[in-house]
Amino acid sequence: MAALQFQLEKTDPGSKARTGKIKTDHGEILTPIFMPVGTVGSVKAVTQQQLMNDVKAQIILGNTYHLYLRPGLEVLEKAGGLHKFNGWQKPILTDSGGYQVFSLAGTRIIKEEGVTFQSHIDGSRHLFSPEYVMDIQRIIGGDIIMAFDECPPGGSDYAYARTSMDLTHRWLDRCWNRFHSTEDKYGYTQNLFPIVQGGTFKELRKSSCEFASSKNATGNAIGGLSVGEPEPVMYEICDWCCDHLPKDRPRYLMGVGTPWNMLECISMGIDMFDCVMPTRNGRNAMLFTTKGILNIDNKKWEFDFSPIDDGLDCEVSNYYSKAYLRHLMKAKEFLGLTIASVHNLAFYLWLMKEARTHIEKGDFASWKTEMVEVLKTKL
RNA sequence: GGGCAGAUGGCCGAGUGGUUAAAGGCGACAGACUGUAAAUCUGUUCUCUUCGGGGUACGGAGGUUCGAAUCCUUCUCUGCCCA
């Protein structure tokens, strides 16, 4: 049992893209990688078997806030951690609840000590201090756990971004101390990733990268992007952060994004992504395919009996037709949600595999330019 | 054969003299969704338009009224009850 290790493998000559291998006690992860989001211990509408066999996921996420509220720490601890509870034996990463500071802004109070959330389930109040968030994530048992941060909205001004970043840094110290004064609960090694903040301000981002890097963590994350700021700004800040984070550690861009977002950010040196987009948008009828994006609810697919996507190695995508999936979605059949989610996730994982292949071949940059255009095509 | 109830926009269903082109729901059509309070949310949904407005419309026909989906007469159809 050992801490996470990152082996850099190939670097693309035409960009800053790289391939690598992350080793955890629950197995290896080939990077760049996309991590399906399983907020409450379940990737919505998708079984663990489908994640393994169809999606070919290498690592999935869980969420501290949601899992803490339900099923709760007692169940998770008695189960022996989330891996045993949900049956996912590959790596798991848990987000800290920092994003909920952003997304549940209407029902939480931020203080120096931590954040008091009002449960979206029953209205009860819960204080999440950095220390408690570490304790919770110890109990959930993710292989990678995230520092507790404040994720400010994309349009935040300098003063707010600065204040918020400073708070996130103080919280990082507290997370770090708590994490290193507590032990792994289940016999395998957990890893704490710091999160870079600083809004859309390069000066702040640079200092946040330096602060995060000073922890010499086994990996680093970039947070606070794709939260309302324009896409070019997101790219600019992502690129800037990559340049100021250690090369020899995985860089995780939190919450991003669209397929083209991921290719652009891979070219800047990002290794890990997560996003609800393939699952949420899939449930809402938006499909990402090797030929472009489409809304499967649209009337134009009513008589299209061709496969959802025959361009990737996923049986679900190859087997079911667009017309059939449209029918399922229109009829609000559960199976439609599953097929759409499995397909979109399989596509995201396929895209990462293609990216790795092209980085290894050394033609990632040119391939990316062409692929981004295809990915954005509205079918 | 007799009695009662009813017929509203693609469907269901409010509305019982004027602010009603007609609530609401469904369906349909389109859009949004980026560390998941999301199988959610938003918009459009008679017709023509030079976007100011115009034309048709609440089973059919006729009538009362300044004005009718709303009141009266009659016809057609539907449901229930009695023979």
mmCIF file with all atom_site columns, N, CA, C and O in Angstrom, chain A residues 294-327:
data_model
loop_
_atom_site.group_PDB
_atom_site.id
_atom_site.type_symbol
_atom_site.label_atom_id
_atom_site.label_alt_id
_atom_site.label_comp_id
_atom_site.label_asym_id
_atom_site.label_entity_id
_atom_site.label_seq_id
_atom_site.pdbx_PDB_ins_code
_atom_site.Cartn_x
_atom_site.Cartn_y
_atom_site.Cartn_z
_atom_site.occupancy
_atom_site.B_iso_or_equiv
_atom_site.pdbx_formal_charge
_atom_site.auth_seq_id
_atom_site.auth_comp_id
_atom_site.auth_asym_id
_atom_site.auth_atom_id
_atom_site.pdbx_PDB_model_num
ATOM 1   N N  . LEU A 1 294 ? -26.001 16.230 -30.713 1.00 0.00 ? 294 LEU A N  1
ATOM 2   C CA . LEU A 1 294 ? -27.386 16.200 -31.189 1.00 0.00 ? 294 LEU A CA 1
ATOM 3   C C  . LEU A 1 294 ? -28.350 16.105 -30.023 1.00 0.00 ? 294 LEU A C  1
ATOM 4   O O  . LEU A 1 294 ? -27.995 15.662 -28.932 1.00 0.00 ? 294 LEU A O  1
ATOM 5   N N  . ASN A 1 295 ? -29.567 16.563 -30.281 1.00 0.00 ? 295 ASN A N  1
ATOM 6   C CA . ASN A 1 295 ? -30.656 16.420 -29.321 1.00 0.00 ? 295 ASN A CA 1
ATOM 7   C C  . ASN A 1 295 ? -31.539 15.287 -29.810 1.00 0.00 ? 295 ASN A C  1
ATOM 8   O O  . ASN A 1 295 ? -32.256 15.434 -30.789 1.00 0.00 ? 295 ASN A O  1
ATOM 9   N N  . ILE A 1 296 ? -31.462 14.166 -29.109 1.00 0.00 ? 296 ILE A N  1
ATOM 10  C CA . ILE A 1 296 ? -32.138 12.954 -29.587 1.00 0.00 ? 296 ILE A CA 1
ATOM 11  C C  . ILE A 1 296 ? -33.654 13.088 -29.512 1.00 0.00 ? 296 ILE A C  1
ATOM 12  O O  . ILE A 1 296 ? -34.380 12.299 -30.123 1.00 0.00 ? 296 ILE A O  1
ATOM 13  N N  . ASP A 1 297 ? -34.152 14.090 -28.782 1.00 0.00 ? 297 ASP A N  1
ATOM 14  C CA . ASP A 1 297 ? -35.601 14.342 -28.748 1.00 0.00 ? 297 ASP A CA 1
ATOM 15  C C  . ASP A 1 297 ? -36.116 14.935 -30.056 1.00 0.00 ? 297 ASP A C  1
ATOM 16  O O  . ASP A 1 297 ? -37.312 14.902 -30.318 1.00 0.00 ? 297 ASP A O  1
ATOM 17  N N  . ASN A 1 298 ? -35.218 15.518 -30.834 1.00 0.00 ? 298 ASN A N  1
ATOM 18  C CA . ASN A 1 298 ? -35.659 16.240 -32.030 1.00 0.00 ? 298 ASN A CA 1
ATOM 19  C C  . ASN A 1 298 ? -36.336 15.322 -33.040 1.00 0.00 ? 298 ASN A C  1
ATOM 20  O O  . ASN A 1 298 ? -35.963 14.174 -33.240 1.00 0.00 ? 298 ASN A O  1
ATOM 21  N N  . LYS A 1 299 ? -37.342 15.918 -33.695 1.00 0.00 ? 299 LYS A N  1
ATOM 22  C CA . LYS A 1 299 ? -38.167 15.157 -34.635 1.00 0.00 ? 299 LYS A CA 1
ATOM 23  C C  . LYS A 1 299 ? -37.339 14.547 -35.762 1.00 0.00 ? 299 LYS A C  1
ATOM 24  O O  . LYS A 1 299 ? -37.708 13.505 -36.315 1.00 0.00 ? 299 LYS A O  1
ATOM 25  N N  . LYS A 1 300 ? -36.225 15.165 -36.097 1.00 0.00 ? 300 LYS A N  1
ATOM 26  C CA . LYS A 1 300 ? -35.424 14.683 -37.227 1.00 0.00 ? 300 LYS A CA 1
ATOM 27  C C  . LYS A 1 300 ? -34.919 13.255 -37.032 1.00 0.00 ? 300 LYS A C  1
ATOM 28  O O  . LYS A 1 300 ? -34.534 12.597 -37.986 1.00 0.00 ? 300 LYS A O  1
ATOM 29  N N  . TRP A 1 301 ? -34.916 12.744 -35.814 1.00 0.00 ? 301 TRP A N  1
ATOM 30  C CA . TRP A 1 301 ? -34.407 11.389 -35.569 1.00 0.00 ? 301 TRP A CA 1
ATOM 31  C C  . TRP A 1 301 ? -35.512 10.337 -35.544 1.00 0.00 ? 301 TRP A C  1
ATOM 32  O O  . TRP A 1 301 ? -35.255 9.165  -35.334 1.00 0.00 ? 301 TRP A O  1
ATOM 33  N N  . GLU A 1 302 ? -36.764 10.789 -35.751 1.00 0.00 ? 302 GLU A N  1
ATOM 34  C CA . GLU A 1 302 ? -37.907 9.884  -35.595 1.00 0.00 ? 302 GLU A CA 1
ATOM 35  C C  . GLU A 1 302 ? -37.771 8.595  -36.420 1.00 0.00 ? 302 GLU A C  1
ATOM 36  O O  . GLU A 1 302 ? -38.147 7.517  -35.962 1.00 0.00 ? 302 GLU A O  1
ATOM 37  N N  . PHE A 1 303 ? -37.263 8.727  -37.634 1.00 0.00 ? 303 PHE A N  1
ATOM 38  C CA . PHE A 1 303 ? -37.153 7.557  -38.512 1.00 0.00 ? 303 PHE A CA 1
ATOM 39  C C  . PHE A 1 303 ? -35.698 7.203  -38.804 1.00 0.00 ? 303 PHE A C  1
ATOM 40  O O  . PHE A 1 303 ? -35.407 6.533  -39.788 1.00 0.00 ? 303 PHE A O  1
ATOM 41  N N  . ASP A 1 304 ? -34.780 7.682  -37.964 1.00 0.00 ? 304 ASP A N  1
ATOM 42  C CA . ASP A 1 304 ? -33.363 7.386  -38.193 1.00 0.00 ? 304 ASP A CA 1
ATOM 43  C C  . ASP A 1 304 ? -32.993 6.111  -37.431 1.00 0.00 ? 304 ASP A C  1
ATOM 44  O O  . ASP A 1 304 ? -32.776 6.140  -36.224 1.00 0.00 ? 304 ASP A O  1
ATOM 45  N N  . PHE A 1 305 ? -32.957 5.025  -38.170 1.00 0.00 ? 305 PHE A N  1
ATOM 46  C CA . PHE A 1 305 ? -32.726 3.729  -37.534 1.00 0.00 ? 305 PHE A CA 1
ATOM 47  C C  . PHE A 1 305 ? -31.246 3.342  -37.504 1.00 0.00 ? 305 PHE A C  1
ATOM 48  O O  . PHE A 1 305 ? -30.900 2.199  -37.228 1.00 0.00 ? 305 PHE A O  1
ATOM 49  N N  . SER A 1 306 ? -30.379 4.310  -37.776 1.00 0.00 ? 306 SER A N  1
ATOM 50  C CA . SER A 1 306 ? -28.936 4.048  -37.707 1.00 0.00 ? 306 SER A CA 1
ATOM 51  C C  . SER A 1 306 ? -28.487 4.043  -36.245 1.00 0.00 ? 306 SER A C  1
ATOM 52  O O  . SER A 1 306 ? -29.166 4.596  -35.374 1.00 0.00 ? 306 SER A O  1
ATOM 53  N N  . PRO A 1 307 ? -27.341 3.404  -35.962 1.00 0.00 ? 307 PRO A N  1
ATOM 54  C CA . PRO A 1 307 ? -26.863 3.342  -34.572 1.00 0.00 ? 307 PRO A CA 1
ATOM 55  C C  . PRO A 1 307 ? -26.648 4.730  -33.975 1.00 0.00 ? 307 PRO A C  1
ATOM 56  O O  . PRO A 1 307 ? -26.370 5.687  -34.706 1.00 0.00 ? 307 PRO A O  1
ATOM 57  N N  . ILE A 1 308 ? -26.773 4.810  -32.662 1.00 0.00 ? 308 ILE A N  1
ATOM 58  C CA . ILE A 1 308 ? -26.531 6.072  -31.951 1.00 0.00 ? 308 ILE A CA 1
ATOM 59  C C  . ILE A 1 308 ? -25.164 6.613  -32.354 1.00 0.00 ? 308 ILE A C  1
ATOM 60  O O  . ILE A 1 308 ? -25.017 7.793  -32.669 1.00 0.00 ? 308 ILE A O  1
ATOM 61  N N  . ASP A 1 309 ? -24.170 5.732  -32.340 1.00 0.00 ? 309 ASP A N  1
ATOM 62  C CA . ASP A 1 309 ? -22.817 6.126  -32.750 1.00 0.00 ? 309 ASP A CA 1
ATOM 63  C C  . ASP A 1 309 ? -22.024 4.858  -33.039 1.00 0.00 ? 309 ASP A C  1
ATOM 64  O O  . ASP A 1 309 ? -21.742 4.084  -32.121 1.00 0.00 ? 309 ASP A O  1
ATOM 65  N N  . ASP A 1 310 ? -21.689 4.662  -34.308 1.00 0.00 ? 310 ASP A N  1
ATOM 66  C CA . ASP A 1 310 ? -20.911 3.465  -34.646 1.00 0.00 ? 310 ASP A CA 1
ATOM 67  C C  . ASP A 1 310 ? -19.425 3.785  -34.720 1.00 0.00 ? 310 ASP A C  1
ATOM 68  O O  . ASP A 1 310 ? -18.628 2.962  -35.154 1.00 0.00 ? 310 ASP A O  1
ATOM 69  N N  . GLY A 1 311 ? -19.053 4.991  -34.257 1.00 0.00 ? 311 GLY A N  1
ATOM 70  C CA . GLY A 1 311 ? -17.659 5.404  -34.363 1.00 0.00 ? 311 GLY A CA 1
ATOM 71  C C  . GLY A 1 311 ? -16.823 5.066  -33.134 1.00 0.00 ? 311 GLY A C  1
ATOM 72  O O  . GLY A 1 311 ? -15.633 5.367  -33.095 1.00 0.00 ? 311 GLY A O  1
ATOM 73  N N  . LEU A 1 312 ? -17.440 4.466  -32.113 1.00 0.00 ? 312 LEU A N  1
ATOM 74  C CA . LEU A 1 312 ? -16.642 4.111  -30.942 1.00 0.00 ? 312 LEU A CA 1
ATOM 75  C C  . LEU A 1 312 ? -16.927 2.677  -30.520 1.00 0.00 ? 312 LEU A C  1
ATOM 76  O O  . LEU A 1 312 ? -17.924 2.086  -30.926 1.00 0.00 ? 312 LEU A O  1
ATOM 77  N N  . ASP A 1 313 ? -16.021 2.143  -29.713 1.00 0.00 ? 313 ASP A N  1
ATOM 78  C CA . ASP A 1 313 ? -16.104 0.740  -29.345 1.00 0.00 ? 313 ASP A CA 1
ATOM 79  C C  . ASP A 1 313 ? -16.980 0.533  -28.125 1.00 0.00 ? 313 ASP A C  1
ATOM 80  O O  . ASP A 1 313 ? -16.521 0.079  -27.082 1.00 0.00 ? 313 ASP A O  1
ATOM 81  N N  . CYS A 1 314 ? -18.270 0.873  -28.269 1.00 0.00 ? 314 CYS A N  1
ATOM 82  C CA . CYS A 1 314 ? -19.214 0.673  -27.176 1.00 0.00 ? 314 CYS A CA 1
ATOM 83  C C  . CYS A 1 314 ? -20.427 -0.043 -27.736 1.00 0.00 ? 314 CYS A C  1
ATOM 84  O O  . CYS A 1 314 ? -21.087 0.468  -28.641 1.00 0.00 ? 314 CYS A O  1
ATOM 85  N N  . GLU A 1 315 ? -20.710 -1.205 -27.187 1.00 0.00 ? 315 GLU A N  1
ATOM 86  C CA . GLU A 1 315 ? -21.797 -2.020 -27.729 1.00 0.00 ? 315 GLU A CA 1
ATOM 87  C C  . GLU A 1 315 ? -23.132 -1.294 -27.650 1.00 0.00 ? 315 GLU A C  1
ATOM 88  O O  . GLU A 1 315 ? -23.964 -1.387 -28.552 1.00 0.00 ? 315 GLU A O  1
ATOM 89  N N  . VAL A 1 316 ? -23.338 -0.553 -26.558 1.00 0.00 ? 316 VAL A N  1
ATOM 90  C CA . VAL A 1 316 ? -24.606 0.169  -26.389 1.00 0.00 ? 316 VAL A CA 1
ATOM 91  C C  . VAL A 1 316 ? -24.791 1.202  -27.495 1.00 0.00 ? 316 VAL A C  1
ATOM 92  O O  . VAL A 1 316 ? -25.860 1.322  -28.089 1.00 0.00 ? 316 VAL A O  1
ATOM 93  N N  . SER A 1 317 ? -23.724 1.921  -27.795 1.00 0.00 ? 317 SER A N  1
ATOM 94  C CA . SER A 1 317 ? -23.788 2.965  -28.820 1.00 0.00 ? 317 SER A CA 1
ATOM 95  C C  . SER A 1 317 ? -23.977 2.366  -30.210 1.00 0.00 ? 317 SER A C  1
ATOM 96  O O  . SER A 1 317 ? -24.609 2.969  -31.078 1.00 0.00 ? 317 SER A O  1
ATOM 97  N N  . ASN A 1 318 ? -23.397 1.194  -30.425 1.00 0.00 ? 318 ASN A N  1
ATOM 98  C CA . ASN A 1 318 ? -23.477 0.544  -31.738 1.00 0.00 ? 318 ASN A CA 1
ATOM 99  C C  . ASN A 1 318 ? -24.810 -0.173 -31.931 1.00 0.00 ? 318 ASN A C  1
ATOM 100 O O  . ASN A 1 318 ? -25.274 -0.338 -33.051 1.00 0.00 ? 318 ASN A O  1
ATOM 101 N N  . TYR A 1 319 ? -25.393 -0.638 -30.838 1.00 0.00 ? 319 TYR A N  1
ATOM 102 C CA . TYR A 1 319 ? -26.517 -1.577 -30.896 1.00 0.00 ? 319 TYR A CA 1
ATOM 103 C C  . TYR A 1 319 ? -27.875 -0.887 -31.059 1.00 0.00 ? 319 TYR A C  1
ATOM 104 O O  . TYR A 1 319 ? -28.694 -1.299 -31.871 1.00 0.00 ? 319 TYR A O  1
ATOM 105 N N  . TYR A 1 320 ? -28.115 0.172  -30.293 1.00 0.00 ? 320 TYR A N  1
ATOM 106 C CA . TYR A 1 320 ? -29.430 0.823  -30.312 1.00 0.00 ? 320 TYR A CA 1
ATOM 107 C C  . TYR A 1 320 ? -29.468 1.947  -31.345 1.00 0.00 ? 320 TYR A C  1
ATOM 108 O O  . TYR A 1 320 ? -28.479 2.644  -31.555 1.00 0.00 ? 320 TYR A O  1
ATOM 109 N N  . SER A 1 321 ? -30.616 2.113  -31.954 1.00 0.00 ? 321 SER A N  1
ATOM 110 C CA . SER A 1 321 ? -30.743 3.140  -32.995 1.00 0.00 ? 321 SER A CA 1
ATOM 111 C C  . SER A 1 321 ? -31.164 4.481  -32.387 1.00 0.00 ? 321 SER A C  1
ATOM 112 O O  . SER A 1 321 ? -31.702 4.541  -31.270 1.00 0.00 ? 321 SER A O  1
ATOM 113 N N  . LYS A 1 322 ? -30.936 5.519  -33.161 1.00 0.00 ? 322 LYS A N  1
ATOM 114 C CA . LYS A 1 322 ? -31.358 6.862  -32.741 1.00 0.00 ? 322 LYS A CA 1
ATOM 115 C C  . LYS A 1 322 ? -32.873 6.909  -32.590 1.00 0.00 ? 322 LYS A C  1
ATOM 116 O O  . LYS A 1 322 ? -33.392 7.475  -31.623 1.00 0.00 ? 322 LYS A O  1
ATOM 117 N N  . ALA A 1 323 ? -33.572 6.326  -33.547 1.00 0.00 ? 323 ALA A N  1
ATOM 118 C CA . ALA A 1 323 ? -35.043 6.358  -33.495 1.00 0.00 ? 323 ALA A CA 1
ATOM 119 C C  . ALA A 1 323 ? -35.550 5.660  -32.229 1.00 0.00 ? 323 ALA A C  1
ATOM 120 O O  . ALA A 1 323 ? -36.491 6.135  -31.578 1.00 0.00 ? 323 ALA A O  1
ATOM 121 N N  . TYR A 1 324 ? -34.925 4.543  -31.886 1.00 0.00 ? 324 TYR A N  1
ATOM 122 C CA . TYR A 1 324 ? -35.357 3.811  -30.689 1.00 0.00 ? 324 TYR A CA 1
ATOM 123 C C  . TYR A 1 324 ? -35.064 4.609  -29.424 1.00 0.00 ? 324 TYR A C  1
ATOM 124 O O  . TYR A 1 324 ? -35.915 4.727  -28.532 1.00 0.00 ? 324 TYR A O  1
ATOM 125 N N  . LEU A 1 325 ? -33.866 5.174  -29.356 1.00 0.00 ? 325 LEU A N  1
ATOM 126 C CA . LEU A 1 325 ? -33.525 5.968  -28.181 1.00 0.00 ? 325 LEU A CA 1
ATOM 127 C C  . LEU A 1 325 ? -34.443 7.177  -28.074 1.00 0.00 ? 325 LEU A C  1
ATOM 128 O O  . LEU A 1 325 ? -34.905 7.538  -26.988 1.00 0.00 ? 325 LEU A O  1
ATOM 129 N N  . ARG A 1 326 ? -34.750 7.808  -29.220 1.00 0.00 ? 326 ARG A N  1
ATOM 130 C CA . ARG A 1 326 ? -35.689 8.936  -29.204 1.00 0.00 ? 326 ARG A CA 1
ATOM 131 C C  . ARG A 1 326 ? -37.030 8.487  -28.642 1.00 0.00 ? 326 ARG A C  1
ATOM 132 O O  . ARG A 1 326 ? -37.616 9.164  -27.790 1.00 0.00 ? 326 ARG A O  1
ATOM 133 N N  . HIS A 1 327 ? -37.480 7.348  -29.116 1.00 0.00 ? 327 HIS A N  1
ATOM 134 C CA . HIS A 1 327 ? -38.747 6.820  -28.609 1.00 0.00 ? 327 HIS A CA 1
ATOM 135 C C  . HIS A 1 327 ? -38.697 6.636  -27.085 1.00 0.00 ? 327 HIS A C  1
ATOM 136 O O  . HIS A 1 327 ? -39.625 7.038  -26.371 1.00 0.00 ? 327 HIS A O  1
#
